[in-house]
Tab-separated table of C-alpha atoms and ligand atoms in Angstrom:
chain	number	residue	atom	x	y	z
Y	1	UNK	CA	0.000	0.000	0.000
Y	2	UNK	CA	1.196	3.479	-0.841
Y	3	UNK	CA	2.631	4.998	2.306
Y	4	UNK	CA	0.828	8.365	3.962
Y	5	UNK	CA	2.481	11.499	3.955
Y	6	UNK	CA	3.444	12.327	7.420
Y	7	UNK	CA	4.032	15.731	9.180
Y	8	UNK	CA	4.350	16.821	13.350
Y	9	UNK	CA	4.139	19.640	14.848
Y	10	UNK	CA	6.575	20.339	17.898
Y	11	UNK	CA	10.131	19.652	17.261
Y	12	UNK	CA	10.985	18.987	21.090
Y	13	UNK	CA	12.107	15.736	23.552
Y	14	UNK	CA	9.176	13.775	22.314
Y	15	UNK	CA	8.949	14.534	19.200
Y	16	UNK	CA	12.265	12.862	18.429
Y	17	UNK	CA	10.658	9.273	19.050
Y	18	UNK	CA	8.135	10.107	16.592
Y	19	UNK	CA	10.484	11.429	13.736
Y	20	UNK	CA	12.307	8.556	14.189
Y	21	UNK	CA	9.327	6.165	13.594
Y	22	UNK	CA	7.805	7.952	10.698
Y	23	UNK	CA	11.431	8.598	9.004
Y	24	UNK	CA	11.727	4.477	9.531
Y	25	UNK	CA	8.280	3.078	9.342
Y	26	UNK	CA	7.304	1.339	5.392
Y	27	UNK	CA	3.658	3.051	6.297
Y	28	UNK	CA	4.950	6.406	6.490
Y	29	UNK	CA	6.813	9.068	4.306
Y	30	UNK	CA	7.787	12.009	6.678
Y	31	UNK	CA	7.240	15.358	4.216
Y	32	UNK	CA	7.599	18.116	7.109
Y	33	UNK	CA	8.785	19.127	10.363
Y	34	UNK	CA	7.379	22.384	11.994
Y	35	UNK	CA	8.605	24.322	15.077
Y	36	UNK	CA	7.882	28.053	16.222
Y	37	UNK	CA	11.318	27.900	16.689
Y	38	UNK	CA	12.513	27.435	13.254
Y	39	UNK	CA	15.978	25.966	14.068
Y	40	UNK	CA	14.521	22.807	15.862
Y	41	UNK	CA	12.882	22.184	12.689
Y	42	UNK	CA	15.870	22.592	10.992
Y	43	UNK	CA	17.984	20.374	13.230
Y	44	UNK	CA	15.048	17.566	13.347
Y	45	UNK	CA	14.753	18.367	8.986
Y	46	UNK	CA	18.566	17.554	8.801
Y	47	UNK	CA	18.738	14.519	11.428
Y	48	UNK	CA	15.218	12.977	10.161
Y	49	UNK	CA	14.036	14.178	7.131
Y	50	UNK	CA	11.143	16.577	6.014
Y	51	UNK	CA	11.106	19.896	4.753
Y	52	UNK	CA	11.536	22.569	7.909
Y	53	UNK	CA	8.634	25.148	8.612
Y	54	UNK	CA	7.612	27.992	11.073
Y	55	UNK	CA	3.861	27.647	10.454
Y	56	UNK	CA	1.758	24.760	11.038
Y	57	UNK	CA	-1.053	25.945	7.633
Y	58	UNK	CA	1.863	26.527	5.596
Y	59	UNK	CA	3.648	22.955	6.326
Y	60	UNK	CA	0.578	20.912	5.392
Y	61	UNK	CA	0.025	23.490	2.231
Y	62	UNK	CA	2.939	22.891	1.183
Y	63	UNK	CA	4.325	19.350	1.907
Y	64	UNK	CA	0.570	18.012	1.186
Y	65	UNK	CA	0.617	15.958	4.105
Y	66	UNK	CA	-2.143	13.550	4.926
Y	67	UNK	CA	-1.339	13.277	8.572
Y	68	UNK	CA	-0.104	15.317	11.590
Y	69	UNK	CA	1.528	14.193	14.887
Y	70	UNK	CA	0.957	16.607	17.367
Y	71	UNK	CA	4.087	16.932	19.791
Y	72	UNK	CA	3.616	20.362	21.227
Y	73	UNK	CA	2.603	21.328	24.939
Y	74	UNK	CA	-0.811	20.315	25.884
Y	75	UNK	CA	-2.605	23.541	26.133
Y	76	UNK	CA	-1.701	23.535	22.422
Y	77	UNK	CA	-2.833	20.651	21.537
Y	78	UNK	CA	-6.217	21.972	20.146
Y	79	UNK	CA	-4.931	24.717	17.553
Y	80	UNK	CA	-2.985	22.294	15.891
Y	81	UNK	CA	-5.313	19.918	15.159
Y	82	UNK	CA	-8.058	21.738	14.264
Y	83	UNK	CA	-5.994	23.705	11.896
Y	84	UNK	CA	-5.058	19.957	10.629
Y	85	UNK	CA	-8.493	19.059	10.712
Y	86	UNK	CA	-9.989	21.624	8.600
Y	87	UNK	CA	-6.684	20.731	5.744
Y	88	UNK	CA	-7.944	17.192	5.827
Y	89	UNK	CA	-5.090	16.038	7.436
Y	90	UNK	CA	-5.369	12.792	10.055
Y	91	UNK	CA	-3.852	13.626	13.804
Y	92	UNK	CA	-2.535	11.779	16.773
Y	93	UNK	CA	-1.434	14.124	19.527
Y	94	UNK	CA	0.563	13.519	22.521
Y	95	UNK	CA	-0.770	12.827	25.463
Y	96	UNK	CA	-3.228	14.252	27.407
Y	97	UNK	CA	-5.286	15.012	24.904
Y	98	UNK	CA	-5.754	18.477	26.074
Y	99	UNK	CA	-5.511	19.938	29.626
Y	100	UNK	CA	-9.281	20.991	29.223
Y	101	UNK	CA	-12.332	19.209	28.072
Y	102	UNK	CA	-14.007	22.286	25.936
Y	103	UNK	CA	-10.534	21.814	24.004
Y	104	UNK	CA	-11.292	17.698	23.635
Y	105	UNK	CA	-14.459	18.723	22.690
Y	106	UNK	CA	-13.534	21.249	19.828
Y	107	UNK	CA	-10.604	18.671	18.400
Y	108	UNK	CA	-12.825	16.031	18.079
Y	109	UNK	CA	-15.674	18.338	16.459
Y	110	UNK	CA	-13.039	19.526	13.975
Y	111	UNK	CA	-11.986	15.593	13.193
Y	112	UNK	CA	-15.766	14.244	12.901
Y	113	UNK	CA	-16.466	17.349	10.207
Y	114	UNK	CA	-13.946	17.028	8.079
Y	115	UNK	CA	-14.316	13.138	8.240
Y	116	UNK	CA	-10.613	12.781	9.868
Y	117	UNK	CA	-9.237	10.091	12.211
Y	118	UNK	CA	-8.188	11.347	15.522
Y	119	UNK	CA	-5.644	9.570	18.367
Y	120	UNK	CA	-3.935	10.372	21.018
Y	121	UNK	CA	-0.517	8.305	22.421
Y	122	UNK	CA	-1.110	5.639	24.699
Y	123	UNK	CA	1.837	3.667	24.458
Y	124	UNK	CA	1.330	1.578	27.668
Y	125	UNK	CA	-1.463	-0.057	25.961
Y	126	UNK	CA	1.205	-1.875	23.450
Y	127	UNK	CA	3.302	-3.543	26.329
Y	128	UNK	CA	3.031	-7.120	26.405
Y	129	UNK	CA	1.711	-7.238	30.007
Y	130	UNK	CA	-0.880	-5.003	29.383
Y	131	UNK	CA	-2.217	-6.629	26.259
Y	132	UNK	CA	-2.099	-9.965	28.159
Y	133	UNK	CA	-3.996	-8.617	31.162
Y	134	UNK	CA	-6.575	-7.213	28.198
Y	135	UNK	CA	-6.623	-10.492	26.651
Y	136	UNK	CA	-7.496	-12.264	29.996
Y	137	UNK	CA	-10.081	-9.776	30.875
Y	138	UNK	CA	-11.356	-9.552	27.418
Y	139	UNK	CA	-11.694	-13.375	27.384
Y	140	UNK	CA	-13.683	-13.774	30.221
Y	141	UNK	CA	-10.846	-15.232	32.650
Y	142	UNK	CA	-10.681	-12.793	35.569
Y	143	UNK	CA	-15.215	-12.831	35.520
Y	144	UNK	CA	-15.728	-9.903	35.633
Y	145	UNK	CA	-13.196	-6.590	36.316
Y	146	UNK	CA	-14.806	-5.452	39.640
Y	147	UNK	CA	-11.958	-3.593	41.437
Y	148	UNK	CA	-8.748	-1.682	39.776
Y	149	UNK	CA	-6.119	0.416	41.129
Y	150	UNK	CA	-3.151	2.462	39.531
Y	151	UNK	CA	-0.110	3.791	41.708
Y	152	UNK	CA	2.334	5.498	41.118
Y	153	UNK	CA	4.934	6.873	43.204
Y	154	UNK	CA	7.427	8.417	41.099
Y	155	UNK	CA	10.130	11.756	41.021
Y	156	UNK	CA	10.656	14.783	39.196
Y	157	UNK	CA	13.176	17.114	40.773
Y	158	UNK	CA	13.241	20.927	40.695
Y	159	UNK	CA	15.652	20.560	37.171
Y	160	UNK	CA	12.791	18.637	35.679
Y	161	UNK	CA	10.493	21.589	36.205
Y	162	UNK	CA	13.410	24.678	35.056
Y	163	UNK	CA	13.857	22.380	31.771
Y	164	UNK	CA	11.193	23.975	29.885
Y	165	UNK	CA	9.317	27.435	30.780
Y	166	UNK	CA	5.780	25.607	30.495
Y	167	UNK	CA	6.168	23.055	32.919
Y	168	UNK	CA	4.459	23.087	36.716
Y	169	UNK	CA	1.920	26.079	35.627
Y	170	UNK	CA	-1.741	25.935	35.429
Y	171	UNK	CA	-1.623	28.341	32.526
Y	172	UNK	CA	0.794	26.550	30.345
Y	173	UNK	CA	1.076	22.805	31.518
Y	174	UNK	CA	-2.731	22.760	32.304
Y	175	UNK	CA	-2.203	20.809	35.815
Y	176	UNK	CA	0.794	18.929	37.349
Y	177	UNK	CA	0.520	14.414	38.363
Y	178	UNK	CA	-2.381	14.271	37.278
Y	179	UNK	CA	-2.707	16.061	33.474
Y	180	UNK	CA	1.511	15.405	32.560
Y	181	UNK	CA	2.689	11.895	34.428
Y	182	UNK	CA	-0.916	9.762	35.086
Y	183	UNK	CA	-2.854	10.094	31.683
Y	184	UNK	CA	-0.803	6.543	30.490
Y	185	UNK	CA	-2.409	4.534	33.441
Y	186	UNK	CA	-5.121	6.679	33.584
Y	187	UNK	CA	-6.126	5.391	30.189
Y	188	UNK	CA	-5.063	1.622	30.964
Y	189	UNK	CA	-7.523	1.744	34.041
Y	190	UNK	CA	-10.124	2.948	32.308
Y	191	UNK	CA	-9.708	0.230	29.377
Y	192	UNK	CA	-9.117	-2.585	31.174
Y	193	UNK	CA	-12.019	-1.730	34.034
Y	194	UNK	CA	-14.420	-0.396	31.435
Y	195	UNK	CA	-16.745	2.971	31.492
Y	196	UNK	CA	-16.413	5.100	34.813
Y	197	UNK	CA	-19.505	6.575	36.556
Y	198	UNK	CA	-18.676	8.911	39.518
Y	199	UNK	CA	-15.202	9.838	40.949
Y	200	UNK	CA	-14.073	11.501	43.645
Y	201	UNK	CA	-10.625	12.790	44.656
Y	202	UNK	CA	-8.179	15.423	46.280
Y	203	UNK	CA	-5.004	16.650	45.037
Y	204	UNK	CA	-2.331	18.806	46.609
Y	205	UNK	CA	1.908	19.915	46.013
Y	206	UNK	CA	3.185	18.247	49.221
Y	207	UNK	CA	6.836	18.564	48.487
Y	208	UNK	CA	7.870	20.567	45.178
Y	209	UNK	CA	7.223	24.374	46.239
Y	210	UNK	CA	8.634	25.914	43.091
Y	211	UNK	CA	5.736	24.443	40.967
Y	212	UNK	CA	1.843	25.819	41.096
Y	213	UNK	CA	0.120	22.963	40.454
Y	214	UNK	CA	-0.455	19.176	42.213
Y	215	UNK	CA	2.537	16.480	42.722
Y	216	UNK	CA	-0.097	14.327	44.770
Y	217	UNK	CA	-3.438	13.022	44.359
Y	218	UNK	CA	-5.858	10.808	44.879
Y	219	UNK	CA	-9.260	9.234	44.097
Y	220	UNK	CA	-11.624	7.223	44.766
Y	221	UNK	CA	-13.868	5.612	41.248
Y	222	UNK	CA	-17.623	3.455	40.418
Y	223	UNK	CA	-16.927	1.979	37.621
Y	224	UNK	CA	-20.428	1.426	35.271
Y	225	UNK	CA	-20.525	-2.439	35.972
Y	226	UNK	CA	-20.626	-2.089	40.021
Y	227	UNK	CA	-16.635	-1.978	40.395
Y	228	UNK	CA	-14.601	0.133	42.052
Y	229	UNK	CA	-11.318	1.500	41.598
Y	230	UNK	CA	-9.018	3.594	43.934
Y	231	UNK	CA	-6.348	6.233	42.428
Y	232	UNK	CA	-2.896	6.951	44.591
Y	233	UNK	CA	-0.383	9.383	42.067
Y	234	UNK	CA	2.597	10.914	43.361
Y	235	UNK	CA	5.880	12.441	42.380
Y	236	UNK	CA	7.020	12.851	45.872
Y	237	UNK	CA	8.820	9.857	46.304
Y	238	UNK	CA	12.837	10.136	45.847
Y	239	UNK	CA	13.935	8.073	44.391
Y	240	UNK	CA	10.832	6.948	42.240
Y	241	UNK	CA	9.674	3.521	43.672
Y	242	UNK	CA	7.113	2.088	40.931
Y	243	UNK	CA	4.032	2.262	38.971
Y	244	UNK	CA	1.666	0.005	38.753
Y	245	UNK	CA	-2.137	-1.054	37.660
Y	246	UNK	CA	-3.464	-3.976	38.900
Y	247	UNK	CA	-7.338	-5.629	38.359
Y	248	UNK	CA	-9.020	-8.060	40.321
Y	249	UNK	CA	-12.042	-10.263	38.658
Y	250	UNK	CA	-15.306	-11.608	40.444
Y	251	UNK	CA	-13.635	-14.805	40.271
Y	252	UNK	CA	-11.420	-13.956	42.765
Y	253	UNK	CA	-7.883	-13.744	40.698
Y	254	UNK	CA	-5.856	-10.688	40.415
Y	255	UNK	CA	-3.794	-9.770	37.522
Y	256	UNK	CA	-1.543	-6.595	37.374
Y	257	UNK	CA	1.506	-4.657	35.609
Y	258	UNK	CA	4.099	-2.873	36.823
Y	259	UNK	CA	4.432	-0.220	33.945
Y	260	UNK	CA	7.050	1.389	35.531
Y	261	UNK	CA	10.188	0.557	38.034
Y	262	UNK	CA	11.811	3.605	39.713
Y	263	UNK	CA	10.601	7.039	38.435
Y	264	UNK	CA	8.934	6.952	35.049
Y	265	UNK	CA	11.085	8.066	32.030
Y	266	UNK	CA	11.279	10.876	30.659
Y	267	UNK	CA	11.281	11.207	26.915
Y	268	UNK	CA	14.887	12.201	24.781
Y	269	UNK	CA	16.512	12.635	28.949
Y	270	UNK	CA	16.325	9.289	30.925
Y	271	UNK	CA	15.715	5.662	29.622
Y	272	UNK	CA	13.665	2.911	30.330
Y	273	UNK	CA	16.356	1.102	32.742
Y	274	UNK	CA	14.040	-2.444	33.945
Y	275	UNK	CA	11.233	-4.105	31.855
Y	276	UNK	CA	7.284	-3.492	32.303
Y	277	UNK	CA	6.003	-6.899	33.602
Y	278	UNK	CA	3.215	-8.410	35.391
Y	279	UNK	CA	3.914	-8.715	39.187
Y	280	UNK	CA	0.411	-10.095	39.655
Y	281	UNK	CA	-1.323	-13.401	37.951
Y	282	UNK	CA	-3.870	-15.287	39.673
Y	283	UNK	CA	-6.059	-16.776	37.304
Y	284	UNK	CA	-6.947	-20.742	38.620
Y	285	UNK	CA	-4.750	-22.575	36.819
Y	286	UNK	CA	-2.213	-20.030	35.074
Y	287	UNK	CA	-0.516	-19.695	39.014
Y	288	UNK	CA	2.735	-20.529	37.176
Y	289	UNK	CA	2.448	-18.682	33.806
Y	290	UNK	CA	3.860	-15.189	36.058
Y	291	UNK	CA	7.178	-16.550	36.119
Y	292	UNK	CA	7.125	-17.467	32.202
Y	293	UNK	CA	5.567	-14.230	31.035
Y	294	UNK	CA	8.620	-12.183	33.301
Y	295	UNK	CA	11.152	-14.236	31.686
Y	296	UNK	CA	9.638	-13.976	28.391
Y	297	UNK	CA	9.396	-9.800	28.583
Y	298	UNK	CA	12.566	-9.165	30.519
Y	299	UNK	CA	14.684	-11.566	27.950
Y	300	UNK	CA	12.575	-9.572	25.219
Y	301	UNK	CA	13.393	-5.920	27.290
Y	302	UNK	CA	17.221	-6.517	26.015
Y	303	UNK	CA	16.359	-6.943	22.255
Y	304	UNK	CA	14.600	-3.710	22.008
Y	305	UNK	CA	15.065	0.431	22.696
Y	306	UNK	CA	12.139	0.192	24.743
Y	307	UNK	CA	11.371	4.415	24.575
Y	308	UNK	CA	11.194	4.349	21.041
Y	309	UNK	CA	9.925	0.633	20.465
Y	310	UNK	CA	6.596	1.119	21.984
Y	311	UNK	CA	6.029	4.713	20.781
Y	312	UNK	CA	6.745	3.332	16.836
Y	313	UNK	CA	3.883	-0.022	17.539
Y	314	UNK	CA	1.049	2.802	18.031
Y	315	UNK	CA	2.082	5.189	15.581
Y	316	UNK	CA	2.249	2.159	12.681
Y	317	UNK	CA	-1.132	0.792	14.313
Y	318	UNK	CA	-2.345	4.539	13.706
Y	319	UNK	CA	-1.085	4.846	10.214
Y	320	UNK	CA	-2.004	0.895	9.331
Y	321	UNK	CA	-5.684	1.578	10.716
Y	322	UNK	CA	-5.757	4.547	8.387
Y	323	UNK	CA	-4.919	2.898	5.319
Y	324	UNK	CA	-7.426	0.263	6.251
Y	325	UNK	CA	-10.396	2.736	7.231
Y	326	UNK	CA	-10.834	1.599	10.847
Y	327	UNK	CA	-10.560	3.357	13.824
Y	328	UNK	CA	-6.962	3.062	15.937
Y	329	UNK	CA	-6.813	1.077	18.998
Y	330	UNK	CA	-6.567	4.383	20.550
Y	331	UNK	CA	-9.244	6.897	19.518
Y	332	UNK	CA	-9.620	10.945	20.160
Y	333	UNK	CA	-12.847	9.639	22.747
Y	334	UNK	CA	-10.512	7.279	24.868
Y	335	UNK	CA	-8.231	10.687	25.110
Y	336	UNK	CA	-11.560	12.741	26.494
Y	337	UNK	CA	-12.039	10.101	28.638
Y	338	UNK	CA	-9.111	10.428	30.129
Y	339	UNK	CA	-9.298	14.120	30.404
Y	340	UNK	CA	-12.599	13.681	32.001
Y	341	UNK	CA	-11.085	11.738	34.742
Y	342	UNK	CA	-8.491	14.336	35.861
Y	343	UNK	CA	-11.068	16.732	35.115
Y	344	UNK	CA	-13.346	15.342	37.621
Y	345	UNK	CA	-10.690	14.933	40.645
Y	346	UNK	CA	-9.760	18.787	40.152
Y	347	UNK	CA	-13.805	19.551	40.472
Y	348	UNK	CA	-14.078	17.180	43.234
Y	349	UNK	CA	-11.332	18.487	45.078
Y	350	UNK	CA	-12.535	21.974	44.808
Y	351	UNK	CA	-16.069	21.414	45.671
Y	352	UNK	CA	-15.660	18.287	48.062
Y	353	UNK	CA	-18.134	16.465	46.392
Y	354	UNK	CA	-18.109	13.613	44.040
Y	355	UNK	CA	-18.673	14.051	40.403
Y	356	UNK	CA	-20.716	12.292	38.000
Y	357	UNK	CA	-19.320	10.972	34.694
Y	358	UNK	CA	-19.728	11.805	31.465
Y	359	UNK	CA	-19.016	15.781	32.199
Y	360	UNK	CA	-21.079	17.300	29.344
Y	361	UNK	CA	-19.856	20.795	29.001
F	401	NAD	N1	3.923	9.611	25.439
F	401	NAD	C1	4.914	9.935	26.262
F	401	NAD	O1	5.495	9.076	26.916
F	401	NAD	C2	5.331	11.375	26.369
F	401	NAD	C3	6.595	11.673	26.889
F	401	NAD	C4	6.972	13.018	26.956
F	401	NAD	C5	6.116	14.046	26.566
F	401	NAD	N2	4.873	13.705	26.090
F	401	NAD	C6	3.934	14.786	25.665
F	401	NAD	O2	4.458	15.438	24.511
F	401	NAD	C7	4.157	16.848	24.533
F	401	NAD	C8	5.463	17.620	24.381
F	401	NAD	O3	6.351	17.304	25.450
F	401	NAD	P1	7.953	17.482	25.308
F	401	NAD	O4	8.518	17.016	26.589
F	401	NAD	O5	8.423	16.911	24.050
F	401	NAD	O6	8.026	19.095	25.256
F	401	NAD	P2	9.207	20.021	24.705
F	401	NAD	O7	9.092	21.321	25.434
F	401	NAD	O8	10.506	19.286	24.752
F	401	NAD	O9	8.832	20.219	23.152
F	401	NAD	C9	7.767	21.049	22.728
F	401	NAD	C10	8.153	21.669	21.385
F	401	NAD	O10	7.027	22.391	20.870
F	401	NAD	C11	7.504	23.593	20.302
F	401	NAD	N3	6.379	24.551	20.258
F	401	NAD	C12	5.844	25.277	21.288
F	401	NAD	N4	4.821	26.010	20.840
F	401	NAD	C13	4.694	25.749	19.509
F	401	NAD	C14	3.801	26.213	18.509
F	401	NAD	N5	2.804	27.072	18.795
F	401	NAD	N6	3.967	25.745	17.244
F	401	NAD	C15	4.951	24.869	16.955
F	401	NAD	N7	5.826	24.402	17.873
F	401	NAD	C16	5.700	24.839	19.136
F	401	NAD	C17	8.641	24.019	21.202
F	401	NAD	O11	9.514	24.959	20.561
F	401	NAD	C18	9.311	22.675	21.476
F	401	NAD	O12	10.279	22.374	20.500
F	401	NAD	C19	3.421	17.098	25.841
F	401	NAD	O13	2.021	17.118	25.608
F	401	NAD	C20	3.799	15.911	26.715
F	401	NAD	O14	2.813	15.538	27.670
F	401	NAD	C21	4.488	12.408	25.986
């Protein structure tokens, strides 16, 4: 099949595992690279490929591309792909979404209109734990998912935060644990428990006072089919201990990943130093599969660049389900959804109550 005509937007940390795949991948031909600083796209032009640009219209005028990876700050997130949008182009967009739900709500207006596919990354979802644990629950072998829980207690030091002006600010970053470091297991609890009805939560900045916004929260969730699911998120812990989601079945066996070990990476600075595997796997009569699937993944681990591995699987199952005319496995409504649930903690912690999903705004 002839391959798409690729373009992003945001020539930053990110944005390098993305070049990478589309300058690599046989589904993609990357045409443009676009920065408002100009010499990033000139340095990612001359390292990846793709003619350099200034302006987002311009690129996709130009370069005639057919789809846009969005790798700018979140509160930007929107003007990018509706500009996309409205030039017919296809987007994924780094995660969150958006830090707002009126700015889901416009993107994914702007990709229904013009008859575009929209995604956002979720890269978790591709690790071989996960998809196992979705497999199992999928296939009936846990009953039914009727309680979840993600943790995470992870670090970002006061460097982290001086590394880029938009970090740790409501007005630029959009929020702190909860909108930059959670979304990934954010999403994988919502897809592996299923549709969310009420949550309820508190947040606060217990131990980075140079930053505005919240390094802690948690939550409590009812899940639509009677479960319940419990939220602990920090970046407080030094160094980073782990990060995990784990789901236990009306059957009575629990299954669970641990995404992360230490503090969670952080894209084009620190690597992905032990394998994601499943630390849980009770499922009567698969007692001793744990042990096989953590020697299968860690002896897999060394055979890979895990950073960029997982981030090229989504983007090729984004580019593969668009030359096939299928959704992705990861669609511009799971990203809402996800923005919905940090929405909902930030409205629950302000007004003590808990708050009812879907916000319709
Ligand atoms: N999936 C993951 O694991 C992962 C990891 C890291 C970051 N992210 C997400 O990627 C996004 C970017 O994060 P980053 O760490 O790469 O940020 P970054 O600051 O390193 O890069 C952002 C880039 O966008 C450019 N930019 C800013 N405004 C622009 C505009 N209006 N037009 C064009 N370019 C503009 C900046 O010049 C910069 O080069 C964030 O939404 C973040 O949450 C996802």
């Amino acid at each position: 099949m002839k391959p798409i005509r690729t373009a992003l937007v945001g020539c930053g940390k990110v944005a390098s595992l993305h070049a990478a795949a589309l300058a690599a991948l046989p589904e993609s031909t990357l045409v443009g690279v676009c920065d408002s600083a100009l010499e990033r796209a000139q340095q990612f032009s001359a390292r990846f490929g793709g003619r350099p640009f200034r302006d987002l219209a311009e690129m996709i005028r130009d370069t005639g591309a057919e789809a846009l990876f969005v790798c700018t700050p979140h509160p930007l997130h929107r003007e990018a792909v509706v500009v996309a949008a409205q030039a017919g182009c296809h987007v994924m967009v780094e995660k969150p979404l958006a830090a707002s739900l009126a700015d889901c709500d416009a993107m994914l207006q702007a990709a229904q209109k013009s008859g575009v596919t929209l995604s956002v990354m979720s890269q978790r979802r591709f690790y071989e734990p996960v998809q196992r644990m979705k497999a199992a629950i999928d296939e009936g072998r846990i009953g039914r998912p009727i309680l979840g829980l993600f943790l995470m207690f992870s670090w970002r030091d006061e460097a982290y935060y001086q590394s880029d002006p938009w970090r740790g600010k409501w007005a630029t970053e959009g929020g702190g644990v909860l909108v930059n470091q959670s979304p990934h297991q954010l999403d994988l609890l919502r897809w592996l428990m299923g549709d969310i009805q009420e949550i309820s939560g508190c947040w606060a900045n217990l131990n980075h006072p140079y930053i505005e916004v919240d390094d802690t929260a948690v939550a409590t969730l009812k899940f639509r089919n009677g479960g319940l699911g419990s939220i602990v998120t920090s970046l407080s812990q030094k160094p980073g201990l782990f990060t995990k989601v784990h789901i236990h079945g009306s059957n009575g066996s629990s299954i669970g990943v641990e995404t992360d070990r230490g503090a969670t990476f952080i894209a084009g600075v620190s690597k992905i130093a032990e394998p994601p595997l499943n630390d849980l796997w009770t499922i009567p009569g698969e007692e001793q599969r744990l042990g096989e699937f953590q020697a299968t993944d860690r002896a897999y681990f060394q055979t890979i660049d895990p950073v960029a591995h997982y981030h090229a699987l989504q983007i090729q199952e984004f580019l593969q389900a668009i030359q096939a005319g299928r959704p992705p496995l990861v669609t511009g409504a799971d990203g809402r959804a996800v923005v919905e649930m940090f929405t909902a903690i930030y409205e629950s912690n302000r007004t003590g109550r808990s708050v009812a999903l879907p916000i319709v705004i």
